[in-house]
Amino acid sequence: MYREVSNSPNRETDDALILRAVLEQLESLGVQTRVVTPEELDPAQCRDFDVVLPMCEAYPRIKALATEAARGGRTLWVNPPQSVLNCYRQAMIPALKLCPGVRFPDSELRSVADGPGKPPAYAAPEGWWVKRGDVHNMTDHDVIRARAWSGVTGILRDFAQREIVSWVVQPHIDGDLVKFYGVGPGHWFTWFYHDPVRARRTPYRLDDLAEQARRGAGALGLEVFGGDAIISPGGVVTLLDLNSWPSFALVRREAAVQISWHMQNRLAARQGAPS
């Protein structure tokens, strides 16, 4: 099931291409597939399929799919609709803060209607990141750095105009921003610098990043996931976020192979056949 265009800002093609690539791989493994837009399929129709791969993220639609998935039945959901809802920041932040083995930034979830209020009690010598409190960033002004607290007012005014009701504030953490992708979790993992030209390339343990991503994905219920992390001086790894079904744009071919392989194993396990 494709992602809604409204939830694929500037990456509609990439989102569609990874799903098509996965389906092509599955077809070569003998799996019959069908691709639909979110608007085409009634949630009840999902019962007719062995597996549903929902990339959609719009709240009313994913909530309806979660209700359908909760009914049980033979359908395998990857990722389960509830895990997609778990990636909404108001659910993800408390889950990751409580997840053993995951280092996560100090965070406060606040109401846009209440205004900026006072700065958080935690230290933020280099400013704060102000983020919409529901889904991941859909435009370049959904996640904004405020170097002074006075700058938060304008950000919240924009949120209010776009009917965003909650926001998250986190301290800026110095370091290299990295992006990662995973399947399983535990089947496959890869990463790269968000800006390889400007990255300081601070040495760190890849096991640390992979393990935090694995634990975080497990806490949210994700099997196909991506996310961001910061590598701080001294090699300290801090997980920033996780999301369901990223575009895998830079590693699409390999990701499609790994996702389809994982899906074949999951199907075989469901059917009691050797994988």
Coordinates of C-alpha atoms in Angstrom, one line a residue:
M1 CA 0.0 0.0 0.0
Y2 CA 1.6 3.2 -1.2
R3 CA 2.2 6.2 1.1
E4 CA -0.1 9.2 0.8
V5 CA 1.4 11.9 -1.4
S6 CA 0.8 14.4 1.5
N7 CA 3.1 12.3 3.7
S8 CA 5.8 12.0 1.0
P9 CA 7.0 15.5 0.6
N10 CA 9.7 15.7 -2.1
R11 CA 10.2 11.9 -2.0
E12 CA 7.0 10.6 -3.6
T13 CA 9.1 8.8 -6.3
D14 CA 11.6 7.3 -3.8
D15 CA 8.8 6.0 -1.6
A16 CA 7.0 4.4 -4.5
L17 CA 10.2 2.9 -5.9
I18 CA 11.2 1.0 -2.8
L19 CA 7.8 -0.6 -2.5
R20 CA 7.8 -1.6 -6.2
A21 CA 11.4 -3.0 -5.9
V22 CA 10.3 -5.1 -2.9
L23 CA 7.3 -6.4 -4.8
E24 CA 9.5 -7.3 -7.8
Q25 CA 11.8 -9.2 -5.5
L26 CA 8.9 -11.0 -3.9
E27 CA 7.5 -11.9 -7.3
S28 CA 10.8 -13.4 -8.3
L29 CA 10.5 -15.6 -5.2
G30 CA 7.1 -16.8 -6.3
V31 CA 4.9 -14.5 -4.3
Q32 CA 1.8 -12.9 -6.1
T33 CA 1.6 -9.2 -5.3
R34 CA -0.8 -6.3 -5.8
V35 CA 0.0 -2.6 -5.2
V36 CA -2.7 -0.1 -4.3
T37 CA -3.0 3.5 -3.2
P38 CA -4.3 4.1 0.4
E39 CA -7.6 5.4 -1.1
E40 CA -8.3 2.2 -3.2
L41 CA -8.4 -0.4 -0.5
D42 CA -11.0 -0.8 2.2
P43 CA -9.4 -2.0 5.5
A44 CA -11.7 -5.1 5.5
Q45 CA -10.2 -6.2 2.1
C46 CA -6.8 -6.7 3.8
R47 CA -8.2 -10.0 5.2
D48 CA -7.9 -11.5 1.7
F49 CA -4.1 -11.2 1.7
D50 CA -1.4 -13.2 3.5
V51 CA 0.7 -10.1 3.9
V52 CA 0.0 -6.4 3.8
L53 CA 2.9 -3.9 3.5
P54 CA 1.4 -0.5 4.5
M55 CA 3.5 2.5 3.8
C56 CA 0.5 4.9 4.6
E57 CA 0.8 7.2 7.6
A58 CA -2.2 9.6 7.6
Y59 CA -3.8 9.2 11.0
P60 CA -7.4 8.3 10.1
R61 CA -6.3 5.7 7.6
I62 CA -3.6 4.1 9.7
K63 CA -5.9 4.1 12.7
A64 CA -8.6 2.2 10.6
L65 CA -6.0 -0.3 9.5
A66 CA -4.9 -0.7 13.2
T67 CA -8.5 -1.5 14.1
E68 CA -8.6 -4.1 11.3
A69 CA -5.3 -5.7 12.3
A70 CA -6.5 -5.9 15.9
R71 CA -9.3 -8.3 14.8
G72 CA -6.6 -11.0 14.3
G73 CA -6.7 -13.4 11.4
R74 CA -4.1 -14.8 9.1
T75 CA -2.8 -11.5 7.6
L76 CA 0.7 -10.6 8.4
W77 CA 1.3 -6.9 8.6
V78 CA 4.8 -5.4 8.0
N79 CA 4.9 -3.0 9.6
P80 CA 1.8 -3.5 11.9
P81 CA -0.4 -0.4 11.8
Q82 CA 0.0 0.1 15.5
S83 CA 3.8 0.3 15.1
V84 CA 3.3 3.1 12.5
L85 CA 1.2 4.9 15.1
N86 CA 4.0 4.3 17.6
C87 CA 6.3 6.3 15.4
Y88 CA 4.2 9.4 16.0
R89 CA 6.4 11.5 18.3
Q90 CA 3.9 11.7 21.2
A91 CA 4.1 7.8 21.4
M92 CA 7.7 7.3 20.2
I93 CA 9.3 9.7 22.7
P94 CA 8.1 8.0 25.9
A95 CA 8.7 4.5 24.4
L96 CA 12.3 5.3 23.5
K97 CA 13.0 7.1 26.8
L98 CA 11.9 4.0 28.7
C99 CA 13.7 1.5 26.4
P100 CA 16.7 -0.2 28.1
G101 CA 19.9 0.3 26.2
V102 CA 18.7 3.3 24.2
R103 CA 20.3 6.7 24.7
F104 CA 17.7 9.3 23.8
P105 CA 17.7 13.1 24.2
D106 CA 16.0 15.0 27.0
S107 CA 12.5 15.7 25.7
E108 CA 9.4 17.6 26.6
L109 CA 6.0 17.2 24.8
R110 CA 3.9 20.4 25.0
S111 CA 0.7 21.8 23.7
V112 CA 0.9 24.4 20.9
A113 CA -2.1 26.2 22.4
D114 CA -0.1 26.8 25.6
G115 CA 2.6 28.8 23.8
P116 CA 6.3 28.4 24.5
G117 CA 6.2 28.8 28.3
K118 CA 9.5 28.6 30.1
P119 CA 12.6 26.9 28.7
P120 CA 13.0 23.3 29.8
A121 CA 15.0 22.7 33.0
Y122 CA 17.6 20.6 31.2
A123 CA 20.8 22.3 29.9
A124 CA 20.8 23.4 26.3
P125 CA 23.8 25.7 25.8
E126 CA 23.6 25.4 22.0
G127 CA 19.8 25.9 21.7
W128 CA 16.9 23.6 21.2
W129 CA 15.2 21.7 18.5
V130 CA 11.5 22.4 18.1
K131 CA 9.5 19.6 16.4
R132 CA 5.9 18.9 15.5
G133 CA 4.6 16.5 18.0
D134 CA 2.8 14.0 15.8
V135 CA 4.3 12.6 12.6
H136 CA 7.9 13.0 11.3
N137 CA 8.8 16.1 9.5
M138 CA 6.7 16.6 6.3
T139 CA 8.2 20.0 5.4
D140 CA 11.5 21.7 6.1
H141 CA 9.8 23.8 8.9
D142 CA 8.4 20.9 10.9
V143 CA 11.7 20.5 12.7
I144 CA 13.5 23.8 13.4
R145 CA 16.5 24.8 15.6
A146 CA 15.9 27.7 18.0
R147 CA 19.2 29.1 19.2
A148 CA 17.4 31.5 21.5
W149 CA 14.1 30.7 23.4
S150 CA 12.6 33.8 22.0
G151 CA 12.6 32.2 18.6
V152 CA 10.2 29.5 19.7
T153 CA 7.1 31.8 19.5
G154 CA 7.3 32.2 15.8
I155 CA 7.7 28.5 15.2
L156 CA 4.6 27.7 17.3
R157 CA 2.6 30.4 15.5
D158 CA 3.4 28.6 12.3
F159 CA 2.4 25.2 13.9
A160 CA -0.9 26.7 15.0
Q161 CA -1.7 28.0 11.5
R162 CA -1.1 24.5 10.2
E163 CA -3.3 23.0 12.9
I164 CA -0.5 21.1 14.6
V165 CA -1.6 20.8 18.2
S166 CA 1.5 19.4 20.0
W167 CA 5.2 20.0 19.9
V168 CA 8.4 18.5 21.2
V169 CA 11.4 20.4 22.5
Q170 CA 14.9 18.8 22.7
P171 CA 18.4 20.2 23.3
H172 CA 20.8 20.5 20.4
I173 CA 23.4 17.8 20.6
D174 CA 26.7 18.4 18.9
G175 CA 28.1 15.8 16.6
D176 CA 27.8 14.0 13.3
L177 CA 24.2 13.3 12.1
V178 CA 23.9 9.8 10.7
K179 CA 21.0 8.0 9.0
F180 CA 20.4 4.3 9.3
Y181 CA 18.2 1.6 7.9
G182 CA 17.3 -1.8 9.2
V183 CA 15.2 -4.9 8.6
G184 CA 14.3 -7.5 11.2
P185 CA 15.3 -5.9 13.5
G186 CA 18.5 -8.0 13.4
H187 CA 18.3 -9.2 9.8
W188 CA 20.1 -6.4 8.1
F189 CA 21.5 -2.9 9.0
T190 CA 23.3 -0.1 7.3
W191 CA 24.1 3.5 7.9
F192 CA 25.7 6.7 6.3
Y193 CA 26.4 10.3 7.1
H194 CA 23.7 12.8 6.5
D195 CA 26.3 15.2 5.2
P196 CA 29.5 13.3 4.4
V197 CA 31.3 16.4 3.2
R198 CA 30.9 18.3 6.5
A199 CA 31.0 15.3 8.9
R200 CA 33.8 15.2 11.4
R201 CA 33.8 11.4 11.2
T202 CA 34.1 10.9 14.9
P203 CA 35.1 7.2 15.6
Y204 CA 32.4 5.2 17.3
R205 CA 31.3 1.6 17.7
L206 CA 28.9 0.5 15.0
D207 CA 27.7 -2.2 17.3
D208 CA 26.4 0.5 19.6
L209 CA 24.4 2.2 16.8
A210 CA 23.0 -1.0 15.5
E211 CA 22.0 -2.3 18.9
Q212 CA 20.3 0.9 19.9
A213 CA 18.4 0.9 16.6
R214 CA 17.5 -2.8 17.1
R215 CA 16.2 -2.2 20.6
G216 CA 14.3 1.0 19.6
A217 CA 12.7 -0.7 16.6
G218 CA 11.7 -3.6 18.8
A219 CA 10.1 -1.3 21.3
L220 CA 8.0 0.3 18.6
G221 CA 7.2 -3.0 16.9
L222 CA 9.0 -2.1 13.6
E223 CA 10.4 -4.7 11.2
V224 CA 11.3 -2.4 8.3
F225 CA 12.6 0.9 9.6
G226 CA 14.9 3.9 9.4
G227 CA 16.0 6.6 11.7
D228 CA 18.6 9.2 12.7
A229 CA 21.3 9.4 15.4
I230 CA 24.0 11.7 16.5
I231 CA 27.6 10.6 17.0
S232 CA 29.0 13.0 19.6
P233 CA 32.7 13.6 20.6
G234 CA 34.0 10.6 22.3
G235 CA 31.9 8.3 20.1
V236 CA 28.7 8.7 22.1
V237 CA 25.7 7.5 20.1
T238 CA 22.3 9.1 20.7
L239 CA 19.2 7.9 18.9
L240 CA 17.0 10.7 17.6
D241 CA 14.1 9.0 16.0
L242 CA 12.8 6.0 14.2
N243 CA 10.3 5.7 11.3
S244 CA 8.4 3.0 9.5
W245 CA 9.1 2.2 5.8
P246 CA 11.7 4.8 4.9
S247 CA 12.5 5.3 1.2
F248 CA 15.9 3.6 1.4
A249 CA 16.8 5.8 -1.6
L250 CA 20.6 5.4 -1.5
V251 CA 20.5 1.7 -0.9
R252 CA 17.2 0.7 -2.6
R253 CA 18.5 -2.3 -4.5
E254 CA 20.1 -4.0 -1.5
A255 CA 17.2 -3.0 0.8
A256 CA 14.7 -4.6 -1.6
V257 CA 16.6 -7.9 -1.5
Q258 CA 16.9 -7.8 2.3
I259 CA 13.3 -6.9 2.9
S260 CA 11.9 -9.5 0.5
W261 CA 14.3 -12.2 2.0
H262 CA 13.0 -11.2 5.5
M263 CA 9.4 -11.4 4.2
Q264 CA 9.9 -14.9 2.7
N265 CA 11.3 -16.1 6.0
R266 CA 8.4 -14.5 7.9
L267 CA 5.9 -16.2 5.6
A268 CA 7.6 -19.5 5.8
A269 CA 7.6 -19.3 9.6
R270 CA 3.9 -18.5 9.5
Q271 CA 3.2 -21.5 7.3
G272 CA 5.4 -23.9 9.3
A273 CA 7.6 -24.5 6.2
P274 CA 11.4 -24.5 6.2
S275 CA 12.8 -21.1 5.4

